[in-house]
Amino acid sequence: MTIRQCALDCEAFAQLKHIYENREEIPAKMRADGVKVIGKLGCDVPDELIIAGGMLPVQIYADPEKELKETNVYLEYAFDPMVRAQFEKIVDGTYAGQIDALAISNSTDVLIRIYLYLRELHRVEPDKAIPEVEFIDWLFTRKPMHEARNELIAKIFWETAERWAGRNITEGEFFEAAKLCNDNKAALRRMQALRCEGRISGCEALVIIGAGFFMEKAAHTELVNTVADAAAQWPVIDAPKVFFTGSNQEDTSLYEMIENAGLLIASEDHDWGARVYDRDVNLDFTPVRGLADCYMLREFSGKKAFVSQRVAALNREVTQTGAEGVIFYTNQYEEAASWDYPSQKESLEAAGRRTFGLFKMLWPCDRNEGLADAFAGLAKSMKGGTD
Amino acid sequence: MAEEKVSKSAAVKKLQATAEASAYQKAWFADLKKRVEAGEDFAYLNADVPLEVLRAMDIPFVVNQWWAAICGAKRMTRKYFGLLRDAGYRDDLCSYCATAFAESLDPDDHKIDPETGKELGPWGGLPTPTIAITRLTCDCQSKIFELFAKNHGADFYVIENTIARKAPLNWFELDEDRWEELYDEDRLDAAVWELKELIKFLEHKTGKTFDMNKFKEVMELINEQEGWYKKLRDLIAECHPVPVTVVDTINAVMQAQWQRGTRWAADHARRLYEEVKALVDKGEAAVPNEKYRLMWLGRGIWTDFAFYQRFEQKYGAVFIWTMYLAMGADAYIRNHVEKDPLRALAARYIGMEDFLHMPPWNSQWYIQQAKQNDIDGVVYMVPENCMQAVEGSYFIKKALEEKGYPVLIFKADPVDERKWNAETMGGLVDKFIETRVIPNKDSKEKEK
């Protein structure tokens, strides 16, 4: 199943797939034309402000083939493997040639450490080719003071974006950019509805969503809408629907393994999937209020939420998706979600849903022996056979 | 078994103040249990929670890290982590923070062994808390605390954490008086707001009232206590050989630190200083053949305190420094409390994470401390399963070694004896002393 011929035959999807597979192409071209490119690490960096400053936000991603020569010097073993590989590209000079600055949000404890380490590297090894780094320190608990503080955090990042842009960012520019981002999320939500109907596979969705990290928002929105128009006529995939929770999937390899086993990933809660289009900036609010509202009140993430919040969040998401089962999958050293799992499992199974947990997984996924067979067993059992 | 030969009981402690602290903790804990049994609210706190508020409100509490250390020293970890596994949790994560949660799964925690008549839980088990408070300084910690609270039927409360934008290298020169200069103003504002919210929560939950005068008194007692630690740290630093080692100071200080804000703790700190000063005046040495002065970075090895002493006879290598005394000396004192007591407390508690776990603040302090204490080598334990303790070991090692202090980094766990092998770890330290510390000191001596 994975990426089907009907998708490949769609010109808009083919364009998105090309961008997804050639992630440096558009940013390099735009940079050559004088547009500043801002790297993002973490899922809570506001695109709206970067775009309002006339810059292009791009997501930092890992290269699984790259030897971790630099990372092994600087990072302790407790950092998860994908973050380690992302860090390698930041400190070995790869990104210095691709981005003008790097914004890191405190979306996980690990990323806070990465920010501190990069800041310290700038201080103690200033000759290293590492982009300028800015940190965005949102508070994720939902108390009145945190709302006020998050507005301050938005203001601080606004000033940074202005410095990077080399000019003031007006409220008008902000609202224009926020509308672009909201329209993009709306298009992706159209696509998500088709996923839930079984017309778009998980792999296809990852491509559609992920391409947006490496191109202009308006162009992405147009392509997503065009794909959604076409996908409404694509055949419905006849496979048990599952929800994927856990580690970020920066490429389609794991989803391919799962969907080739005969399952359909109807949604997910990681940062390279459905979380991208979770909540709009409210255009009726002041800009900083709108940003604080959007980034503070998105669905509870696996990293920055309590167990009870995660149980409720997953129940909500799985119900909305109509998934029959949930795959929990976390990479080695990505530990936080492990504490949620027993309670989530209990709650989901009480509601009659299948759960399948895989933890301490090696990255990339093809390093795990027997994984494809495990998914095949799950698919068989969900289809009524025995696993 | 080699490990049994160097079990906890083999650690030789010499100070009366250390024994006194242990005895006090036991009596205090017994009294606490009585108060809880009588129906008082009881709070379980993470170490970086501003416990001063609870002290001022006379709400009994236990600190997570101290309790985990007790459980580790009582060798409960193997049992507890088995209980976690049985309940569907990973048994190889977050040992420091998950110990009490694991204990809450133990049906025998408050029972007596019918055959031996001994209590099955450590010190008879943790009384049932009604409040659990942590800070959001780690992705896992709040989840574990919430699970712990749920198991006990306690109210769960969290305090946010913010990351410093300002990072002056000399925090230890600024924190006592110039904290407005040390921190970003908005971080202090947010922390004060958090304290006010915490007070509201505690008043509502317990029916007790926060009294600002009592709170000031608590803050002044802490300044008094930590002032004695500063004098003690300075005294030990200037003594060659040292009068006491970390085996005494860790226990004497850590136990009393969790009693900070009480008259007993301030008086104990004074007695500790006076006892050590008397040893110095008599010319007594902890290890008369002291040749090499070692610094221990990281949490204490609670399951094997004798480890710190096993290099004394063989090499004259003495562990003289840990953060436990030095943090008391440098990180807690806040002068001029009366100007704004809550802001003074905010300036204490938000710094704990920064000072210990954030480069460059930790590395610069370690350099200053290595210099003051005339350190010859640094042994640095990095826990394998704790992101909170991931604190820039590369930068710490680099900073210290550039200043001429050899550093050994090794992986271990402070409370999980399953991951501890004294022979292997001892071998690493032996090799480090032989190949790095001794030659380094020899070459420094020649240079002199």
Coordinates of N, CA, C and O in Angstrom, one line a residue, chain B residues 96-192:
Chain B
Y96 N 16.1 7.7 40.5 CA 16.1 8.7 41.6 C 14.7 9.1 41.8 O 14.2 9.3 43.0
C97 N 13.9 9.4 40.8 CA 12.6 10.0 41.0 C 11.5 8.9 41.1 O 10.4 9.2 41.6
A98 N 11.8 7.7 40.5 CA 10.7 6.7 40.5 C 10.7 5.8 41.7 O 9.8 5.0 41.9
T99 N 11.7 6.0 42.6 CA 11.8 5.1 43.7 C 10.6 5.2 44.6 O 10.0 4.1 45.0
A100 N 10.2 6.4 44.9 CA 9.0 6.5 45.8 C 7.7 6.1 45.2 O 6.8 5.5 45.8
F101 N 7.6 6.3 43.9 CA 6.4 5.8 43.1 C 6.4 4.3 43.2 O 5.4 3.7 43.5
A102 N 7.6 3.7 43.0 CA 7.7 2.2 43.0 C 7.3 1.7 44.4 O 6.5 0.8 44.6
E103 N 7.7 2.5 45.4 CA 7.4 2.1 46.8 C 5.9 2.1 47.0 O 5.3 1.3 47.8
S104 N 5.2 3.1 46.4 CA 3.8 3.2 46.5 C 3.0 2.0 46.0 O 1.9 1.8 46.2
L105 N 3.7 1.2 45.2 CA 3.1 -0.1 44.7 C 3.3 -1.3 45.6 O 2.9 -2.4 45.3
D106 N 4.1 -1.0 46.7 CA 4.5 -2.1 47.5 C 3.4 -2.4 48.6 O 3.2 -1.6 49.5
P107 N 2.7 -3.5 48.5 CA 1.6 -3.7 49.5 C 2.2 -4.0 50.9 O 1.4 -3.9 51.9
D108 N 3.5 -4.3 51.0 CA 4.1 -4.6 52.3 C 4.7 -3.4 53.0 O 5.4 -3.5 54.0
D109 N 4.6 -2.2 52.4 CA 5.4 -1.1 52.8 C 5.3 -0.7 54.3 O 6.2 -0.4 54.9
H110 N 4.1 -0.8 54.8 CA 3.8 -0.4 56.2 C 3.7 -1.7 57.1 O 3.3 -1.5 58.2
K111 N 4.1 -2.8 56.6 CA 3.9 -4.0 57.4 C 5.1 -4.4 58.2 O 6.2 -4.0 57.9
I112 N 4.9 -5.3 59.1 CA 6.0 -5.9 59.9 C 6.2 -7.3 59.5 O 5.3 -8.1 59.3
D113 N 7.5 -7.7 59.4 CA 7.8 -9.1 59.1 C 7.4 -10.0 60.3 O 7.9 -9.8 61.4
P114 N 6.4 -10.9 60.1 CA 5.9 -11.7 61.3 C 7.0 -12.5 61.9 O 7.0 -12.8 63.1
E115 N 8.0 -12.9 61.2 CA 9.1 -13.8 61.7 C 10.1 -13.0 62.5 O 10.5 -13.3 63.6
T116 N 10.6 -11.9 61.9 CA 11.7 -11.1 62.5 C 11.2 -10.0 63.3 O 11.9 -9.4 64.2
G117 N 9.9 -9.6 63.1 CA 9.4 -8.4 63.8 C 9.9 -7.1 63.3 O 9.7 -6.0 63.8
K118 N 10.6 -7.2 62.2 CA 11.2 -6.0 61.6 C 10.2 -5.3 60.6 O 9.4 -6.0 60.0
E119 N 10.3 -4.0 60.5 CA 9.5 -3.3 59.5 C 10.0 -3.6 58.1 O 11.2 -3.7 57.8
L120 N 9.0 -3.9 57.2 CA 9.4 -4.3 55.9 C 9.7 -3.1 55.0 O 10.6 -3.2 54.1
G121 N 9.1 -2.0 55.2 CA 9.4 -0.8 54.4 C 10.6 -0.1 55.0 O 10.8 -0.2 56.2
P122 N 11.3 0.8 54.2 CA 12.4 1.5 54.8 C 11.9 2.5 55.9 O 10.9 3.2 55.7
W123 N 12.4 2.4 57.1 CA 12.0 3.1 58.2 C 10.5 3.0 58.5 O 9.8 3.9 58.9
G124 N 10.0 1.8 58.2 CA 8.6 1.6 58.4 C 7.7 2.0 57.2 O 6.5 2.0 57.3
G125 N 8.4 2.5 56.2 CA 7.6 3.0 55.0 C 7.2 4.4 55.0 O 7.1 5.0 56.1
L126 N 7.1 5.0 53.8 CA 6.7 6.4 53.7 C 5.3 6.6 54.2 O 4.4 5.9 53.7
P127 N 5.0 7.5 55.1 CA 3.6 7.8 55.4 C 2.8 8.2 54.2 O 3.4 8.7 53.2
T128 N 1.5 8.0 54.2 CA 0.7 8.4 53.0 C 0.6 9.9 52.9 O 0.0 10.6 53.7
P129 N 1.2 10.4 51.8 CA 1.1 11.9 51.6 C -0.3 12.3 51.1 O -1.0 11.6 50.5
T130 N -0.6 13.6 51.4 CA -1.8 14.2 50.9 C -1.5 15.2 49.8 O -2.4 15.7 49.2
I131 N -0.2 15.5 49.7 CA 0.2 16.5 48.7 C 1.5 16.0 48.1 O 2.4 15.5 48.8
A132 N 1.6 16.2 46.7 CA 2.9 15.9 46.0 C 3.2 17.1 45.1 O 2.4 17.5 44.3
I133 N 4.4 17.6 45.3 CA 4.7 18.9 44.6 C 6.1 18.6 43.9 O 7.0 18.2 44.5
T134 N 6.1 19.0 42.6 CA 7.4 18.9 41.9 C 7.5 20.1 41.0 O 6.5 20.9 40.8
R135 N 8.7 20.3 40.4 CA 8.9 21.4 39.4 C 9.0 20.7 38.1 O 9.4 19.6 38.0
L136 N 8.8 21.5 37.0 CA 8.8 20.9 35.7 C 10.3 21.1 35.1 O 10.5 21.7 34.1
T137 N 11.2 20.5 35.8 CA 12.6 20.6 35.4 C 13.0 19.4 34.6 O 14.2 19.2 34.2
C138 N 12.1 18.5 34.3 CA 12.4 17.3 33.5 C 11.0 16.7 33.0 O 10.0 16.8 33.6
D139 N 11.1 16.2 31.8 CA 9.8 15.7 31.1 C 9.2 14.6 31.9 O 8.0 14.4 31.9
C140 N 10.1 13.7 32.5 CA 9.6 12.5 33.2 C 9.0 12.8 34.6 O 8.1 12.2 35.1
Q141 N 9.7 13.8 35.2 CA 9.5 14.0 36.7 C 8.0 14.3 37.0 O 7.4 13.7 38.0
S142 N 7.4 15.1 36.2 CA 6.0 15.5 36.6 C 5.1 14.3 36.4 O 4.1 14.1 37.1
K143 N 5.4 13.5 35.4 CA 4.6 12.3 35.1 C 4.7 11.3 36.3 O 3.7 10.8 36.8
I144 N 5.9 11.1 36.8 CA 6.1 10.2 37.9 C 5.4 10.7 39.1 O 4.8 10.0 39.9
F145 N 5.6 12.0 39.4 CA 5.0 12.6 40.6 C 3.4 12.5 40.5 O 2.8 12.3 41.5
E146 N 2.9 12.7 39.3 CA 1.4 12.5 39.2 C 1.0 11.1 39.5 O 0.0 10.9 40.2
L147 N 1.7 10.1 39.0 CA 1.4 8.7 39.2 C 1.5 8.4 40.7 O 0.7 7.7 41.3
F148 N 2.6 9.0 41.3 CA 2.8 8.8 42.8 C 1.6 9.4 43.6 O 1.1 8.7 44.5
A149 N 1.2 10.6 43.2 CA 0.1 11.3 43.9 C -1.2 10.5 43.7 O -1.9 10.3 44.7
K150 N -1.4 10.0 42.5 CA -2.6 9.2 42.3 C -2.7 7.9 43.2 O -3.7 7.6 43.8
N151 N -1.5 7.3 43.2 CA -1.5 6.0 44.0 C -1.8 6.3 45.5 O -2.3 5.4 46.2
H152 N -1.4 7.5 46.0 CA -1.6 7.8 47.4 C -2.9 8.6 47.6 O -3.2 8.9 48.8
G153 N -3.5 9.0 46.5 CA -4.7 9.8 46.7 C -4.4 11.2 47.1 O -5.2 11.9 47.7
A154 N -3.1 11.6 46.8 CA -2.7 13.0 47.2 C -3.0 14.0 46.1 O -3.2 13.7 44.9
D155 N -3.1 15.3 46.5 CA -3.2 16.4 45.5 C -1.8 16.6 44.8 O -0.8 16.6 45.5
F156 N -1.9 16.7 43.5 CA -0.7 16.9 42.7 C -0.5 18.4 42.3 O -1.5 19.0 41.8
Y157 N 0.6 18.9 42.6 CA 0.8 20.4 42.3 C 2.2 20.5 41.6 O 3.2 19.9 42.0
V158 N 2.2 21.4 40.5 CA 3.5 21.6 39.8 C 3.9 23.0 39.8 O 3.0 23.9 39.8
I159 N 5.2 23.2 39.8 CA 5.7 24.6 39.7 C 6.6 24.6 38.4 O 7.4 23.7 38.2
E160 N 6.4 25.6 37.6 CA 7.1 25.7 36.3 C 8.6 26.0 36.4 O 9.0 26.4 37.5
N161 N 9.3 25.8 35.4 CA 10.7 26.0 35.3 C 11.0 26.9 34.1 O 10.3 26.8 33.1
T162 N 11.9 27.9 34.3 CA 12.2 28.7 33.1 C 13.7 28.6 32.9 O 14.5 28.3 33.8
I163 N 14.1 28.9 31.7 CA 15.5 28.8 31.3 C 16.2 30.2 31.2 O 15.6 31.1 30.7
A164 N 17.4 30.2 31.8 CA 18.1 31.5 31.9 C 18.5 32.0 30.5 O 19.1 31.2 29.7
R165 N 18.2 33.2 30.2 CA 18.8 33.9 29.0 C 20.2 34.5 29.4 O 21.2 34.4 28.7
K166 N 20.2 35.1 30.6 CA 21.5 35.7 31.1 C 22.3 34.5 31.7 O 21.7 33.7 32.5
A167 N 23.5 34.5 31.5 CA 24.3 33.4 32.1 C 25.7 33.9 32.6 O 26.7 33.6 32.0
P168 N 25.7 34.8 33.6 CA 27.0 35.3 34.0 C 27.8 34.2 34.6 O 27.3 33.3 35.2
L169 N 29.1 34.2 34.3 CA 30.0 33.0 34.7 C 30.2 32.9 36.2 O 30.5 31.9 36.7
N170 N 30.0 34.1 36.9 CA 30.4 34.1 38.3 C 29.2 34.1 39.2 O 29.1 34.9 40.1
W171 N 28.2 33.2 39.0 CA 27.0 33.2 39.8 C 27.3 33.1 41.3 O 26.6 33.7 42.1
F172 N 28.3 32.4 41.6 CA 28.7 32.2 43.1 C 29.1 33.5 43.7 O 29.3 33.5 44.9
E173 N 29.5 34.5 42.9 CA 29.8 35.8 43.5 C 28.6 36.7 43.6 O 28.6 37.8 44.2
L174 N 27.6 36.4 42.8 CA 26.4 37.3 42.7 C 25.2 36.9 43.5 O 24.4 37.7 43.8
D175 N 25.1 35.6 43.7 CA 23.8 35.1 44.2 C 23.4 35.5 45.6 O 22.2 35.6 45.9
E176 N 24.3 35.8 46.5 CA 23.9 36.1 47.8 C 23.3 37.5 48.0 O 22.4 37.7 48.7
D177 N 23.9 38.5 47.2 CA 23.4 39.9 47.3 C 22.9 40.5 46.0 O 22.1 41.3 46.1
R178 N 23.4 40.0 44.9 CA 23.1 40.7 43.7 C 22.3 39.8 42.7 O 22.7 39.7 41.5
W179 N 21.3 39.2 43.3 CA 20.5 38.3 42.4 C 19.8 38.9 41.3 O 19.5 38.3 40.3
E180 N 19.4 40.2 41.5 CA 18.7 40.9 40.4 C 19.6 41.0 39.2 O 19.2 41.0 38.1
E181 N 20.9 41.0 39.5 CA 21.9 41.1 38.4 C 22.1 39.7 37.8 O 22.5 39.6 36.6
L182 N 22.0 38.7 38.6 CA 22.3 37.4 38.2 C 21.2 36.8 37.3 O 21.5 36.1 36.3
Y183 N 19.9 37.1 37.6 CA 18.8 36.5 36.8 C 18.2 37.5 35.9 O 18.2 38.7 36.1
D184 N 17.5 36.9 34.9 CA 16.6 37.8 34.0 C 15.4 38.2 35.0 O 14.9 37.4 35.7
E185 N 15.1 39.5 34.9 CA 14.1 40.0 35.8 C 12.7 39.3 35.6 O 12.1 39.0 36.6
D186 N 12.4 38.9 34.4 CA 11.1 38.3 34.2 C 11.1 36.9 34.8 O 10.0 36.4 35.2
R187 N 12.2 36.2 34.9 CA 12.2 34.9 35.5 C 11.9 35.0 37.0 O 11.2 34.2 37.6
L188 N 12.5 36.0 37.6 CA 12.3 36.3 39.0 C 10.8 36.6 39.3 O 10.2 36.1 40.2
D189 N 10.3 37.5 38.4 CA 8.8 37.9 38.5 C 8.0 36.6 38.4 O 7.0 36.4 39.2
A190 N 8.2 35.8 37.5 CA 7.4 34.6 37.3 C 7.6 33.6 38.5 O 6.6 33.0 39.0
A191 N 8.8 33.6 39.0 CA 9.0 32.7 40.2 C 8.3 33.2 41.4 O 7.7 32.4 42.2
V192 N 8.2 34.5 41.6 CA 7.5 35.1 42.7 C 6.0 34.8 42.6 O 5.3 34.4 43.6

